[in-house]
Amino acid sequence: MLPLTEIEDKVFSSGAMGQGFAIDPANGLVLAPCNAEVMMVFPTKHAIGLKTQRGEEVLVHLGMDTVELNGEAFTMLVKQGDLVTAGDPMVRMDLDAIRKAGKSTVSPVVVTSGQNVKLLASGNVEATTPAAVILSSTNI
């Protein structure tokens, strides 16, 4: 896990999409970062849009420039309308295929609805370790 400011993609690292963090999955299994409804699975399977009960919108972007893979390296385990709990498996990334295609497996998790995010962890962390908290507008 690493801060967005440390990733190579300028759109994400600049905060233009929102605050958050990035993961580089060790085994390719990407888990839900929060309790939410799956609002969108992009047709190219490179991103998942989530919405929490409090209304925060979270984008899980799977790797960098992976839209160009047209879904070939992703096995979706969720679909639009599914409810996920933090830690539920959402997608399996074929890390070898992504790397062979010359793409990065670093995956931003961004709150796109404008709330601030406080990071709680960094470096090598277990998938179930609380990594960040979304701060509501009342405690920014």
mmCIF file of C-alpha atoms in Angstrom:
data_model
loop_
_atom_site.group_PDB
_atom_site.id
_atom_site.type_symbol
_atom_site.label_atom_id
_atom_site.label_comp_id
_atom_site.label_asym_id
_atom_site.label_seq_id
_atom_site.Cartn_x
_atom_site.Cartn_y
_atom_site.Cartn_z
ATOM 1 C CA MET A 1 0.000 0.000 0.000
ATOM 2 C CA LEU A 2 1.240 3.470 -0.824
ATOM 3 C CA PRO A 3 0.008 7.074 -0.934
ATOM 4 C CA LEU A 4 -1.375 8.232 -4.276
ATOM 5 C CA THR A 5 1.356 10.878 -4.425
ATOM 6 C CA GLU A 6 3.912 8.079 -4.900
ATOM 7 C CA ILE A 7 2.406 6.502 -8.015
ATOM 8 C CA GLU A 8 3.511 7.335 -11.550
ATOM 9 C CA ASP A 9 0.113 8.265 -13.038
ATOM 10 C CA LYS A 10 -0.247 12.060 -12.774
ATOM 11 C CA VAL A 11 -4.068 12.064 -12.857
ATOM 12 C CA PHE A 12 -4.178 9.966 -9.702
ATOM 13 C CA SER A 13 -1.000 11.223 -7.993
ATOM 14 C CA SER A 14 -2.047 14.877 -8.367
ATOM 15 C CA GLY A 15 -5.321 14.254 -6.548
ATOM 16 C CA ALA A 16 -7.347 15.322 -9.601
ATOM 17 C CA MET A 17 -9.608 12.280 -9.195
ATOM 18 C CA GLY A 18 -9.798 12.596 -5.402
ATOM 19 C CA GLN A 19 -7.942 11.433 -2.339
ATOM 20 C CA GLY A 20 -7.128 7.843 -1.521
ATOM 21 C CA PHE A 21 -4.299 5.335 -1.695
ATOM 22 C CA ALA A 22 -2.906 2.680 -4.010
ATOM 23 C CA ILE A 23 -2.355 -1.019 -3.610
ATOM 24 C CA ASP A 24 -0.081 -3.384 -5.457
ATOM 25 C CA PRO A 25 -1.801 -6.716 -4.908
ATOM 26 C CA ALA A 26 0.554 -9.552 -4.041
ATOM 27 C CA ASN A 27 -1.665 -12.369 -5.273
ATOM 28 C CA GLY A 28 -4.034 -10.623 -7.683
ATOM 29 C CA LEU A 29 -7.139 -10.880 -5.508
ATOM 30 C CA VAL A 30 -8.648 -7.421 -4.967
ATOM 31 C CA LEU A 31 -10.912 -7.068 -1.952
ATOM 32 C CA ALA A 32 -13.638 -4.511 -1.294
ATOM 33 C CA PRO A 33 -12.109 -1.520 0.518
ATOM 34 C CA CYS A 34 -15.381 -0.685 2.294
ATOM 35 C CA ASN A 35 -19.001 -1.687 2.768
ATOM 36 C CA ALA A 36 -20.749 -0.481 -0.377
ATOM 37 C CA GLU A 37 -22.975 -1.137 -3.350
ATOM 38 C CA VAL A 38 -21.299 -1.912 -6.661
ATOM 39 C CA MET A 39 -22.535 0.942 -8.823
ATOM 40 C CA MET A 40 -20.531 0.111 -11.926
ATOM 41 C CA VAL A 41 -18.190 -2.457 -13.353
ATOM 42 C CA PHE A 42 -16.539 -0.878 -16.369
ATOM 43 C CA PRO A 43 -17.080 -2.878 -19.590
ATOM 44 C CA THR A 44 -13.296 -3.256 -19.925
ATOM 45 C CA LYS A 45 -13.199 -4.617 -16.343
ATOM 46 C CA HIS A 46 -10.356 -2.247 -15.420
ATOM 47 C CA ALA A 47 -12.329 -0.367 -12.739
ATOM 48 C CA ILE A 48 -15.160 -0.743 -10.249
ATOM 49 C CA GLY A 49 -17.300 2.083 -8.894
ATOM 50 C CA LEU A 50 -18.671 1.744 -5.357
ATOM 51 C CA LYS A 51 -21.062 3.835 -3.250
ATOM 52 C CA THR A 52 -21.222 3.621 0.531
ATOM 53 C CA GLN A 53 -24.422 3.968 2.579
ATOM 54 C CA ARG A 54 -23.236 7.460 3.574
ATOM 55 C CA GLY A 55 -23.002 8.404 -0.105
ATOM 56 C CA GLU A 56 -19.227 8.375 -0.614
ATOM 57 C CA GLU A 57 -18.201 7.248 -4.075
ATOM 58 C CA VAL A 58 -15.098 5.095 -4.364
ATOM 59 C CA LEU A 59 -13.286 4.108 -7.548
ATOM 60 C CA VAL A 60 -11.096 1.004 -7.531
ATOM 61 C CA HIS A 61 -8.900 1.292 -10.641
ATOM 62 C CA LEU A 62 -7.200 -2.007 -11.458
ATOM 63 C CA GLY A 63 -3.646 -1.310 -12.577
ATOM 64 C CA MET A 64 -2.425 1.511 -14.807
ATOM 65 C CA ASP A 65 -3.440 1.833 -18.464
ATOM 66 C CA THR A 66 -5.149 -1.551 -18.192
ATOM 67 C CA VAL A 67 -8.205 -0.296 -20.091
ATOM 68 C CA GLU A 68 -6.127 -1.234 -23.145
ATOM 69 C CA LEU A 69 -6.321 -4.925 -22.140
ATOM 70 C CA ASN A 70 -10.082 -4.976 -22.864
ATOM 71 C CA GLY A 71 -10.816 -7.054 -19.762
ATOM 72 C CA GLU A 72 -8.487 -9.913 -20.698
ATOM 73 C CA ALA A 73 -6.574 -9.906 -17.405
ATOM 74 C CA PHE A 74 -9.559 -9.633 -15.046
ATOM 75 C CA THR A 75 -12.076 -12.078 -13.616
ATOM 76 C CA MET A 76 -14.932 -10.140 -12.035
ATOM 77 C CA LEU A 77 -16.408 -11.634 -8.886
ATOM 78 C CA VAL A 78 -19.027 -8.863 -8.476
ATOM 79 C CA LYS A 79 -21.556 -7.178 -10.720
ATOM 80 C CA GLN A 80 -23.525 -3.950 -10.690
ATOM 81 C CA GLY A 81 -26.037 -3.932 -7.844
ATOM 82 C CA ASP A 82 -24.105 -6.308 -5.592
ATOM 83 C CA LEU A 83 -23.575 -5.310 -1.966
ATOM 84 C CA VAL A 84 -20.046 -5.867 -0.695
ATOM 85 C CA THR A 85 -18.589 -5.838 2.786
ATOM 86 C CA ALA A 86 -15.046 -4.631 3.393
ATOM 87 C CA GLY A 87 -12.781 -7.577 2.626
ATOM 88 C CA ASP A 88 -15.101 -9.332 0.162
ATOM 89 C CA PRO A 89 -13.336 -10.536 -3.000
ATOM 90 C CA MET A 90 -14.305 -8.323 -5.971
ATOM 91 C CA VAL A 91 -11.929 -9.252 -8.794
ATOM 92 C CA ARG A 92 -9.001 -11.481 -9.570
ATOM 93 C CA MET A 93 -6.241 -9.786 -11.578
ATOM 94 C CA ASP A 94 -3.920 -11.922 -13.713
ATOM 95 C CA LEU A 95 -0.778 -10.149 -12.551
ATOM 96 C CA ASP A 96 1.499 -12.010 -14.968
ATOM 97 C CA ALA A 97 -0.656 -11.090 -17.990
ATOM 98 C CA ILE A 98 -0.788 -7.447 -16.900
ATOM 99 C CA ARG A 99 2.981 -7.270 -16.481
ATOM 100 C CA LYS A 100 3.623 -9.121 -19.777
ATOM 101 C CA ALA A 101 1.491 -6.465 -21.486
ATOM 102 C CA GLY A 102 3.850 -3.826 -20.047
ATOM 103 C CA LYS A 103 1.285 -2.433 -17.602
ATOM 104 C CA SER A 104 1.601 -1.651 -13.914
ATOM 105 C CA THR A 105 -0.395 -3.623 -11.353
ATOM 106 C CA VAL A 106 -0.461 -0.651 -8.946
ATOM 107 C CA SER A 107 -4.156 0.007 -8.333
ATOM 108 C CA PRO A 108 -5.513 3.325 -7.013
ATOM 109 C CA VAL A 109 -8.461 3.370 -4.616
ATOM 110 C CA VAL A 110 -9.899 6.876 -4.808
ATOM 111 C CA VAL A 111 -12.795 8.660 -3.108
ATOM 112 C CA THR A 112 -14.223 10.494 -6.113
ATOM 113 C CA SER A 113 -17.028 12.265 -4.228
ATOM 114 C CA GLY A 114 -14.696 14.842 -2.658
ATOM 115 C CA GLN A 115 -14.209 13.717 0.938
ATOM 116 C CA ASN A 116 -10.788 13.801 2.533
ATOM 117 C CA VAL A 117 -9.023 10.523 3.248
ATOM 118 C CA LYS A 118 -6.713 9.773 6.160
ATOM 119 C CA LEU A 119 -4.229 6.950 5.578
ATOM 120 C CA LEU A 120 -3.815 4.530 8.483
ATOM 121 C CA ALA A 121 -1.189 2.202 7.011
ATOM 122 C CA SER A 122 1.499 1.953 4.350
ATOM 123 C CA GLY A 123 4.084 -0.485 3.063
ATOM 124 C CA ASN A 124 3.441 -4.210 3.188
ATOM 125 C CA VAL A 125 0.075 -4.721 4.857
ATOM 126 C CA GLU A 126 -2.315 -7.629 5.131
ATOM 127 C CA ALA A 127 -5.397 -7.279 2.955
ATOM 128 C CA THR A 128 -7.621 -7.100 6.035
ATOM 129 C CA THR A 129 -5.618 -4.321 7.729
ATOM 130 C CA PRO A 130 -7.625 -1.073 7.978
ATOM 131 C CA ALA A 131 -5.783 1.129 5.488
ATOM 132 C CA ALA A 132 -7.647 4.419 5.398
ATOM 133 C CA VAL A 133 -10.676 6.252 6.664
ATOM 134 C CA ILE A 134 -12.959 8.595 4.759
ATOM 135 C CA LEU A 135 -13.453 11.803 6.691
ATOM 136 C CA SER A 136 -16.946 13.280 6.489
ATOM 137 C CA SER A 137 -17.369 16.979 5.720
ATOM 138 C CA THR A 138 -18.075 17.629 9.399
ATOM 139 C CA ASN A 139 -14.604 16.558 10.532
ATOM 140 C CA ILE A 140 -12.373 17.766 7.697
#
